[in-house]
Amino acid sequence: MEKSILRLPRGLRDFPPEEMAKFSYVENKIRRVLELYGYQEVRTPIFERFDLFALRSGEEIRSRMFVFSTDEGEMALRPEVTAPIARMVATGKLDLSKKPLKIYYIGPCYRYDEPQAGRYREFWQAGVELIGSPYPEADAEVIRLATRVLEELGLEGYVLRIGDMAVIRAFLTQEGVPEEAVNRIIGPLDVLTSSLDKLRMYREKLSEANSGRPLGPDKLSDLIRRCDEIRRLKEEELLKMDAGESLIPKAYEGLLEPDPRVYRLKELYEEGSFDEICDVLDKKAEELVVLTKLRWAYYGVEYGPGQTYKMPEEVFDKLMELMSISGPGDEALPALEKLLGRSGQVGQALSRFEEALKALSWFGVEGFTVDMSIVRGLEYYTGTVFEIDFPFLGAQKQVCGGGRYDKLVEEFGGPSLPAVGFAFGVDRLVLALERSGKVPPARPRCDVYVIPISEEVLDYAIRASEQLRSSGLRTEVSLSRRKLREELSIADKLGARLAIIIGPREAEEGKLTVRDLETREQVSLPLKEAIRHVKAALAGGKT
Ligand code: AMP
């Protein structure tokens, strides 16, 4: 047989029992916390119509999904679960008389991403959707749910950052950007801020390093790829400028100057010239911002057939200034007010944001950062947005993301229902548990291991095992007909606390010989007493 048939496709994993145990542990904790707050579980199909996902995220999402054709048209493996839930609501599958609806889901999602540590093509999301409350306390409850899950898992060191898309949208509208153009700006803005964030992270790692290799091979190639991409975009523009074909005036040429160091990044890394790489990264970050600004100002943003919005440079600069506001609420909110003023739609959005942050304190959520650079790529976010990172997870540090999406259900043809929700990446929670040494010890396969020492007593041993199980004891009966000594060592290996040895005498007298596998003490007892004895031993009492 061809070996390649057996190779798992990239970005997919198998989960042996030890791995599954970690996932089940996390999922059970999540279920417990969410149900404590009154949320109920739902399940939606693994695939849906492609258009369901493309509706709000645009055709560009195609390249990031697994799409396939069927007799009913194009389908896609779900990349997330919010759109399917909005579909459920819009098509009347949920009882709206119980508004606000409080639902949660846990299940696999699929994205055609480039796999790397913490990023897979099949991964698990656990999320909530609170549908039907427009109030800031709903935003706060949802954020609290996320931090509570982390607390219950014993995970410390997370960074919670909160932004607000309503403030950004109101600002853009105030500056005269047409609404559809705002929608077309949000996605690229997210890509821009995430790229800047990645460059900043690599820079930090390099500037903190004294020696050694602060970046793994994956990260180094990602850094090089990103810098190269900016170089390519810049060169394309410079070439067009030379040929007189660029829409960007030649006067800007100086801002896009070539920097040959970008070709030597690997060499610089190998010789440990980290300061030099930091300098390149700073320049690349600046150039990426300048390129985006010039492209939006001179090429413009297309937002419909023949419709283009050209963003004045000062509006772009102010947008960048807005997105750079970050800090504790009592610093960030005054800074926002100073930059944007307090009138009209902007003023309303700011007040709403303030109220949500205040409500967070009622839930006891503190220590978060207001960060206006959080622009969640999907266009459907309309208000508060938030992300939770574990910086120690490196490039794939984000474990949770969410926010308010008040228009989605209506856009799917349902009633006008405000909603707020989030999704955790379960795989990354498991990684965070592993890295912080918080994985609970694996539970053994069974607590009691029953050994029939000969074929004649199989009948009695199996019947007794069934009774042990009926009394709630996790019991395995040997199915291997091995010698007693071998069986005892198997029982040890399985982690059983007790073995029950059954020979002809036990069968005849209707007893069970219970052996403590730690102390090696043995007692022979009738079934009922044996059960009591085993339970006491498992509860920590002496046998
Ligand atoms: P998103 O729907 O993009 O907001 O994702 C929600 C969460 O899912 C993120 O915070 C990640 O923790 C997780 N996630 C997203 N994409 C992946 C992936 N490709 N592999 C593993 N986890 C992912």
JSON list of N, CA and C and ligand atoms in Angstrom, two decimals, residues 13 64 79-82 105 109-111 113-114 116 118-126 376 378 380-381 387-389 396-402 422-429, ligand 1:
[
{"chain": "A", "resi": 13, "resn": "ARG", "atom": "N", "xyz": [-5.22, 16.41, 13.12]},
{"chain": "A", "resi": 13, "resn": "ARG", "atom": "CA", "xyz": [-4.60, 15.59, 14.16]},
{"chain": "A", "resi": 13, "resn": "ARG", "atom": "C", "xyz": [-5.50, 14.45, 14.58]},
{"chain": "A", "resi": 64, "resn": "ARG", "atom": "N", "xyz": [-10.11, 30.79, 2.21]},
{"chain": "A", "resi": 64, "resn": "ARG", "atom": "CA", "xyz": [-9.79, 30.35, 3.57]},
{"chain": "A", "resi": 64, "resn": "ARG", "atom": "C", "xyz": [-10.72, 29.24, 4.05]},
{"chain": "A", "resi": 79, "resn": "PRO", "atom": "N", "xyz": [-16.34, 27.51, 9.00]},
{"chain": "A", "resi": 79, "resn": "PRO", "atom": "CA", "xyz": [-15.12, 28.07, 9.58]},
{"chain": "A", "resi": 79, "resn": "PRO", "atom": "C", "xyz": [-15.38, 28.65, 10.97]},
{"chain": "A", "resi": 80, "resn": "GLU", "atom": "N", "xyz": [-16.65, 28.79, 11.31]},
{"chain": "A", "resi": 80, "resn": "GLU", "atom": "CA", "xyz": [-17.05, 29.34, 12.61]},
{"chain": "A", "resi": 80, "resn": "GLU", "atom": "C", "xyz": [-18.52, 29.01, 12.80]},
{"chain": "A", "resi": 81, "resn": "VAL", "atom": "N", "xyz": [-19.09, 29.33, 13.97]},
{"chain": "A", "resi": 81, "resn": "VAL", "atom": "CA", "xyz": [-20.44, 28.86, 14.22]},
{"chain": "A", "resi": 81, "resn": "VAL", "atom": "C", "xyz": [-21.46, 30.00, 14.42]},
{"chain": "A", "resi": 82, "resn": "THR", "atom": "N", "xyz": [-20.97, 31.25, 14.44]},
{"chain": "A", "resi": 82, "resn": "THR", "atom": "CA", "xyz": [-21.90, 32.36, 14.66]},
{"chain": "A", "resi": 82, "resn": "THR", "atom": "C", "xyz": [-22.92, 32.47, 13.51]},
{"chain": "A", "resi": 105, "resn": "TYR", "atom": "N", "xyz": [-22.16, 26.45, 22.13]},
{"chain": "A", "resi": 105, "resn": "TYR", "atom": "CA", "xyz": [-21.85, 25.31, 21.27]},
{"chain": "A", "resi": 105, "resn": "TYR", "atom": "C", "xyz": [-20.39, 24.91, 21.50]},
{"chain": "A", "resi": 109, "resn": "CYS", "atom": "N", "xyz": [-14.32, 23.18, 13.75]},
{"chain": "A", "resi": 109, "resn": "CYS", "atom": "CA", "xyz": [-14.41, 24.17, 12.67]},
{"chain": "A", "resi": 109, "resn": "CYS", "atom": "C", "xyz": [-13.24, 23.92, 11.72]},
{"chain": "A", "resi": 110, "resn": "TYR", "atom": "N", "xyz": [-13.36, 24.42, 10.52]},
{"chain": "A", "resi": 110, "resn": "TYR", "atom": "CA", "xyz": [-12.35, 24.12, 9.49]},
{"chain": "A", "resi": 110, "resn": "TYR", "atom": "C", "xyz": [-11.92, 25.38, 8.78]},
{"chain": "A", "resi": 111, "resn": "ARG", "atom": "N", "xyz": [-10.61, 25.61, 8.73]},
{"chain": "A", "resi": 111, "resn": "ARG", "atom": "CA", "xyz": [-10.12, 26.78, 7.98]},
{"chain": "A", "resi": 111, "resn": "ARG", "atom": "C", "xyz": [-8.91, 26.37, 7.17]},
{"chain": "A", "resi": 113, "resn": "ASP", "atom": "N", "xyz": [-6.14, 27.47, 6.55]},
{"chain": "A", "resi": 113, "resn": "ASP", "atom": "CA", "xyz": [-5.03, 28.34, 6.96]},
{"chain": "A", "resi": 113, "resn": "ASP", "atom": "C", "xyz": [-3.72, 27.59, 6.78]},
{"chain": "A", "resi": 114, "resn": "GLU", "atom": "N", "xyz": [-2.62, 28.31, 6.84]},
{"chain": "A", "resi": 114, "resn": "GLU", "atom": "CA", "xyz": [-1.31, 27.67, 6.81]},
{"chain": "A", "resi": 114, "resn": "GLU", "atom": "C", "xyz": [-1.06, 27.10, 8.21]},
{"chain": "A", "resi": 116, "resn": "GLN", "atom": "N", "xyz": [0.47, 25.81, 11.62]},
{"chain": "A", "resi": 116, "resn": "GLN", "atom": "CA", "xyz": [1.68, 26.02, 12.44]},
{"chain": "A", "resi": 116, "resn": "GLN", "atom": "C", "xyz": [1.31, 25.72, 13.88]},
{"chain": "A", "resi": 118, "resn": "GLY", "atom": "N", "xyz": [-0.27, 25.67, 17.12]},
{"chain": "A", "resi": 118, "resn": "GLY", "atom": "CA", "xyz": [-1.46, 26.38, 17.61]},
{"chain": "A", "resi": 118, "resn": "GLY", "atom": "C", "xyz": [-2.43, 26.80, 16.51]},
{"chain": "A", "resi": 119, "resn": "ARG", "atom": "N", "xyz": [-2.08, 26.52, 15.25]},
{"chain": "A", "resi": 119, "resn": "ARG", "atom": "CA", "xyz": [-3.03, 26.85, 14.16]},
{"chain": "A", "resi": 119, "resn": "ARG", "atom": "C", "xyz": [-3.22, 25.60, 13.30]},
{"chain": "A", "resi": 120, "resn": "TYR", "atom": "N", "xyz": [-4.46, 25.17, 13.23]},
{"chain": "A", "resi": 120, "resn": "TYR", "atom": "CA", "xyz": [-4.76, 23.91, 12.55]},
{"chain": "A", "resi": 120, "resn": "TYR", "atom": "C", "xyz": [-5.80, 24.14, 11.48]},
{"chain": "A", "resi": 121, "resn": "ARG", "atom": "N", "xyz": [-5.98, 23.12, 10.64]},
{"chain": "A", "resi": 121, "resn": "ARG", "atom": "CA", "xyz": [-7.04, 23.23, 9.64]},
{"chain": "A", "resi": 121, "resn": "ARG", "atom": "C", "xyz": [-8.35, 22.67, 10.20]},
{"chain": "A", "resi": 122, "resn": "GLU", "atom": "N", "xyz": [-8.23, 21.81, 11.19]},
{"chain": "A", "resi": 122, "resn": "GLU", "atom": "CA", "xyz": [-9.41, 21.37, 11.95]},
{"chain": "A", "resi": 122, "resn": "GLU", "atom": "C", "xyz": [-9.15, 21.73, 13.40]},
{"chain": "A", "resi": 123, "resn": "PHE", "atom": "N", "xyz": [-10.02, 22.52, 13.99]},
{"chain": "A", "resi": 123, "resn": "PHE", "atom": "CA", "xyz": [-9.82, 22.91, 15.39]},
{"chain": "A", "resi": 123, "resn": "PHE", "atom": "C", "xyz": [-11.18, 23.01, 16.05]},
{"chain": "A", "resi": 124, "resn": "TRP", "atom": "N", "xyz": [-11.19, 23.13, 17.36]},
{"chain": "A", "resi": 124, "resn": "TRP", "atom": "CA", "xyz": [-12.47, 23.12, 18.08]},
{"chain": "A", "resi": 124, "resn": "TRP", "atom": "C", "xyz": [-12.78, 24.50, 18.64]},
{"chain": "A", "resi": 125, "resn": "GLN", "atom": "N", "xyz": [-13.99, 24.92, 18.43]},
{"chain": "A", "resi": 125, "resn": "GLN", "atom": "CA", "xyz": [-14.42, 26.18, 19.04]},
{"chain": "A", "resi": 125, "resn": "GLN", "atom": "C", "xyz": [-15.50, 25.90, 20.08]},
{"chain": "A", "resi": 126, "resn": "ALA", "atom": "N", "xyz": [-15.44, 26.68, 21.16]},
{"chain": "A", "resi": 126, "resn": "ALA", "atom": "CA", "xyz": [-16.51, 26.65, 22.15]},
{"chain": "A", "resi": 126, "resn": "ALA", "atom": "C", "xyz": [-16.96, 28.09, 22.28]},
{"chain": "A", "resi": 376, "resn": "ARG", "atom": "N", "xyz": [-12.12, 43.39, 14.64]},
{"chain": "A", "resi": 376, "resn": "ARG", "atom": "CA", "xyz": [-12.31, 41.99, 14.28]},
{"chain": "A", "resi": 376, "resn": "ARG", "atom": "C", "xyz": [-12.76, 41.89, 12.84]},
{"chain": "A", "resi": 378, "resn": "LEU", "atom": "N", "xyz": [-14.26, 40.07, 10.70]},
{"chain": "A", "resi": 378, "resn": "LEU", "atom": "CA", "xyz": [-15.57, 39.85, 10.13]},
{"chain": "A", "resi": 378, "resn": "LEU", "atom": "C", "xyz": [-16.37, 41.13, 10.24]},
{"chain": "A", "resi": 380, "resn": "TYR", "atom": "N", "xyz": [-19.32, 41.69, 10.52]},
{"chain": "A", "resi": 380, "resn": "TYR", "atom": "CA", "xyz": [-20.58, 41.78, 11.22]},
{"chain": "A", "resi": 380, "resn": "TYR", "atom": "C", "xyz": [-20.53, 42.38, 12.61]},
{"chain": "A", "resi": 381, "resn": "TYR", "atom": "N", "xyz": [-19.35, 42.67, 13.13]},
{"chain": "A", "resi": 381, "resn": "TYR", "atom": "CA", "xyz": [-19.30, 43.27, 14.46]},
{"chain": "A", "resi": 381, "resn": "TYR", "atom": "C", "xyz": [-19.73, 44.73, 14.44]},
{"chain": "A", "resi": 387, "resn": "GLU", "atom": "N", "xyz": [-10.74, 40.54, 22.83]},
{"chain": "A", "resi": 387, "resn": "GLU", "atom": "CA", "xyz": [-9.86, 39.40, 22.56]},
{"chain": "A", "resi": 387, "resn": "GLU", "atom": "C", "xyz": [-9.14, 39.04, 23.84]},
{"chain": "A", "resi": 388, "resn": "ILE", "atom": "N", "xyz": [-8.88, 37.75, 24.00]},
{"chain": "A", "resi": 388, "resn": "ILE", "atom": "CA", "xyz": [-8.09, 37.31, 25.17]},
{"chain": "A", "resi": 388, "resn": "ILE", "atom": "C", "xyz": [-6.89, 36.53, 24.66]},
{"chain": "A", "resi": 389, "resn": "ASP", "atom": "N", "xyz": [-5.73, 36.95, 25.11]},
{"chain": "A", "resi": 389, "resn": "ASP", "atom": "CA", "xyz": [-4.47, 36.32, 24.67]},
{"chain": "A", "resi": 389, "resn": "ASP", "atom": "C", "xyz": [-3.74, 35.72, 25.86]},
{"chain": "A", "resi": 396, "resn": "GLN", "atom": "N", "xyz": [0.37, 32.31, 18.01]},
{"chain": "A", "resi": 396, "resn": "GLN", "atom": "CA", "xyz": [-1.05, 31.96, 18.06]},
{"chain": "A", "resi": 396, "resn": "GLN", "atom": "C", "xyz": [-1.55, 32.12, 19.50]},
{"chain": "A", "resi": 397, "resn": "LYS", "atom": "N", "xyz": [-1.40, 33.33, 20.02]},
{"chain": "A", "resi": 397, "resn": "LYS", "atom": "CA", "xyz": [-1.66, 33.55, 21.44]},
{"chain": "A", "resi": 397, "resn": "LYS", "atom": "C", "xyz": [-3.14, 33.81, 21.75]},
{"chain": "A", "resi": 398, "resn": "GLN", "atom": "N", "xyz": [-3.92, 34.11, 20.72]},
{"chain": "A", "resi": 398, "resn": "GLN", "atom": "CA", "xyz": [-5.31, 34.46, 21.00]},
{"chain": "A", "resi": 398, "resn": "GLN", "atom": "C", "xyz": [-6.15, 33.22, 21.28]},
{"chain": "A", "resi": 399, "resn": "VAL", "atom": "N", "xyz": [-6.73, 33.18, 22.48]},
{"chain": "A", "resi": 399, "resn": "VAL", "atom": "CA", "xyz": [-7.54, 32.01, 22.82]},
{"chain": "A", "resi": 399, "resn": "VAL", "atom": "C", "xyz": [-9.04, 32.30, 22.70]},
{"chain": "A", "resi": 400, "resn": "CYS", "atom": "N", "xyz": [-9.39, 33.59, 22.66]},
{"chain": "A", "resi": 400, "resn": "CYS", "atom": "CA", "xyz": [-10.82, 33.91, 22.62]},
{"chain": "A", "resi": 400, "resn": "CYS", "atom": "C", "xyz": [-11.03, 35.23, 21.90]},
{"chain": "A", "resi": 401, "resn": "GLY", "atom": "N", "xyz": [-12.11, 35.31, 21.15]},
{"chain": "A", "resi": 401, "resn": "GLY", "atom": "CA", "xyz": [-12.44, 36.57, 20.49]},
{"chain": "A", "resi": 401, "resn": "GLY", "atom": "C", "xyz": [-13.94, 36.67, 20.37]},
{"chain": "A", "resi": 402, "resn": "GLY", "atom": "N", "xyz": [-14.44, 37.89, 20.49]},
{"chain": "A", "resi": 402, "resn": "GLY", "atom": "CA", "xyz": [-15.89, 38.03, 20.36]},
{"chain": "A", "resi": 402, "resn": "GLY", "atom": "C", "xyz": [-16.31, 39.48, 20.30]},
{"chain": "A", "resi": 422, "resn": "PHE", "atom": "N", "xyz": [-18.98, 35.14, 21.83]},
{"chain": "A", "resi": 422, "resn": "PHE", "atom": "CA", "xyz": [-17.54, 34.93, 21.66]},
{"chain": "A", "resi": 422, "resn": "PHE", "atom": "C", "xyz": [-17.27, 33.49, 21.28]},
{"chain": "A", "resi": 423, "resn": "ALA", "atom": "N", "xyz": [-16.04, 33.23, 20.86]},
{"chain": "A", "resi": 423, "resn": "ALA", "atom": "CA", "xyz": [-15.62, 31.85, 20.63]},
{"chain": "A", "resi": 423, "resn": "ALA", "atom": "C", "xyz": [-14.24, 31.64, 21.24]},
{"chain": "A", "resi": 424, "resn": "PHE", "atom": "N", "xyz": [-14.11, 30.56, 21.98]},
{"chain": "A", "resi": 424, "resn": "PHE", "atom": "CA", "xyz": [-12.80, 30.12, 22.47]},
{"chain": "A", "resi": 424, "resn": "PHE", "atom": "C", "xyz": [-12.21, 29.15, 21.47]},
{"chain": "A", "resi": 425, "resn": "GLY", "atom": "N", "xyz": [-10.91, 29.14, 21.33]},
{"chain": "A", "resi": 425, "resn": "GLY", "atom": "CA", "xyz": [-10.23, 28.07, 20.62]},
{"chain": "A", "resi": 425, "resn": "GLY", "atom": "C", "xyz": [-9.87, 27.01, 21.65]},
{"chain": "A", "resi": 426, "resn": "VAL", "atom": "N", "xyz": [-10.58, 25.87, 21.62]},
{"chain": "A", "resi": 426, "resn": "VAL", "atom": "CA", "xyz": [-10.37, 24.85, 22.66]},
{"chain": "A", "resi": 426, "resn": "VAL", "atom": "C", "xyz": [-8.94, 24.31, 22.60]},
{"chain": "A", "resi": 427, "resn": "ASP", "atom": "N", "xyz": [-8.44, 24.12, 21.37]},
{"chain": "A", "resi": 427, "resn": "ASP", "atom": "CA", "xyz": [-7.08, 23.57, 21.22]},
{"chain": "A", "resi": 427, "resn": "ASP", "atom": "C", "xyz": [-6.06, 24.47, 21.92]},
{"chain": "A", "resi": 428, "resn": "ARG", "atom": "N", "xyz": [-6.28, 25.78, 21.79]},
{"chain": "A", "resi": 428, "resn": "ARG", "atom": "CA", "xyz": [-5.31, 26.70, 22.40]},
{"chain": "A", "resi": 428, "resn": "ARG", "atom": "C", "xyz": [-5.46, 26.73, 23.92]},
{"chain": "A", "resi": 429, "resn": "LEU", "atom": "N", "xyz": [-6.68, 26.49, 24.42]},
{"chain": "A", "resi": 429, "resn": "LEU", "atom": "CA", "xyz": [-6.85, 26.40, 25.87]},
{"chain": "A", "resi": 429, "resn": "LEU", "atom": "C", "xyz": [-6.07, 25.19, 26.38]},
{"chain": "B", "resi": 1, "resn": "AMP", "atom": "P1", "xyz": [-12.31, 33.65, 15.43]},
{"chain": "B", "resi": 1, "resn": "AMP", "atom": "O1", "xyz": [-13.58, 33.01, 14.97]},
{"chain": "B", "resi": 1, "resn": "AMP", "atom": "O2", "xyz": [-11.32, 33.85, 14.32]},
{"chain": "B", "resi": 1, "resn": "AMP", "atom": "O3", "xyz": [-12.51, 34.83, 16.30]},
{"chain": "B", "resi": 1, "resn": "AMP", "atom": "O4", "xyz": [-11.61, 32.56, 16.35]},
{"chain": "B", "resi": 1, "resn": "AMP", "atom": "C1", "xyz": [-11.98, 32.33, 17.68]},
{"chain": "B", "resi": 1, "resn": "AMP", "atom": "C2", "xyz": [-10.90, 31.53, 18.34]},
{"chain": "B", "resi": 1, "resn": "AMP", "atom": "O5", "xyz": [-10.72, 30.30, 17.66]},
{"chain": "B", "resi": 1, "resn": "AMP", "atom": "C3", "xyz": [-9.52, 32.20, 18.26]},
{"chain": "B", "resi": 1, "resn": "AMP", "atom": "O6", "xyz": [-9.33, 33.07, 19.33]},
{"chain": "B", "resi": 1, "resn": "AMP", "atom": "C4", "xyz": [-8.59, 31.02, 18.34]},
{"chain": "B", "resi": 1, "resn": "AMP", "atom": "O7", "xyz": [-8.35, 30.69, 19.69]},
{"chain": "B", "resi": 1, "resn": "AMP", "atom": "C5", "xyz": [-9.36, 29.91, 17.68]},
{"chain": "B", "resi": 1, "resn": "AMP", "atom": "N1", "xyz": [-8.88, 29.66, 16.30]},
{"chain": "B", "resi": 1, "resn": "AMP", "atom": "C6", "xyz": [-9.16, 30.36, 15.19]},
{"chain": "B", "resi": 1, "resn": "AMP", "atom": "N2", "xyz": [-8.56, 29.81, 14.12]},
{"chain": "B", "resi": 1, "resn": "AMP", "atom": "C7", "xyz": [-7.87, 28.73, 14.56]},
{"chain": "B", "resi": 1, "resn": "AMP", "atom": "C8", "xyz": [-7.03, 27.73, 13.94]},
{"chain": "B", "resi": 1, "resn": "AMP", "atom": "N3", "xyz": [-6.80, 27.73, 12.63]},
{"chain": "B", "resi": 1, "resn": "AMP", "atom": "N4", "xyz": [-6.48, 26.79, 14.74]},
{"chain": "B", "resi": 1, "resn": "AMP", "atom": "C9", "xyz": [-6.71, 26.76, 16.08]},
{"chain": "B", "resi": 1, "resn": "AMP", "atom": "N5", "xyz": [-7.49, 27.66, 16.71]},
{"chain": "B", "resi": 1, "resn": "AMP", "atom": "C10", "xyz": [-8.07, 28.64, 15.97]}
]
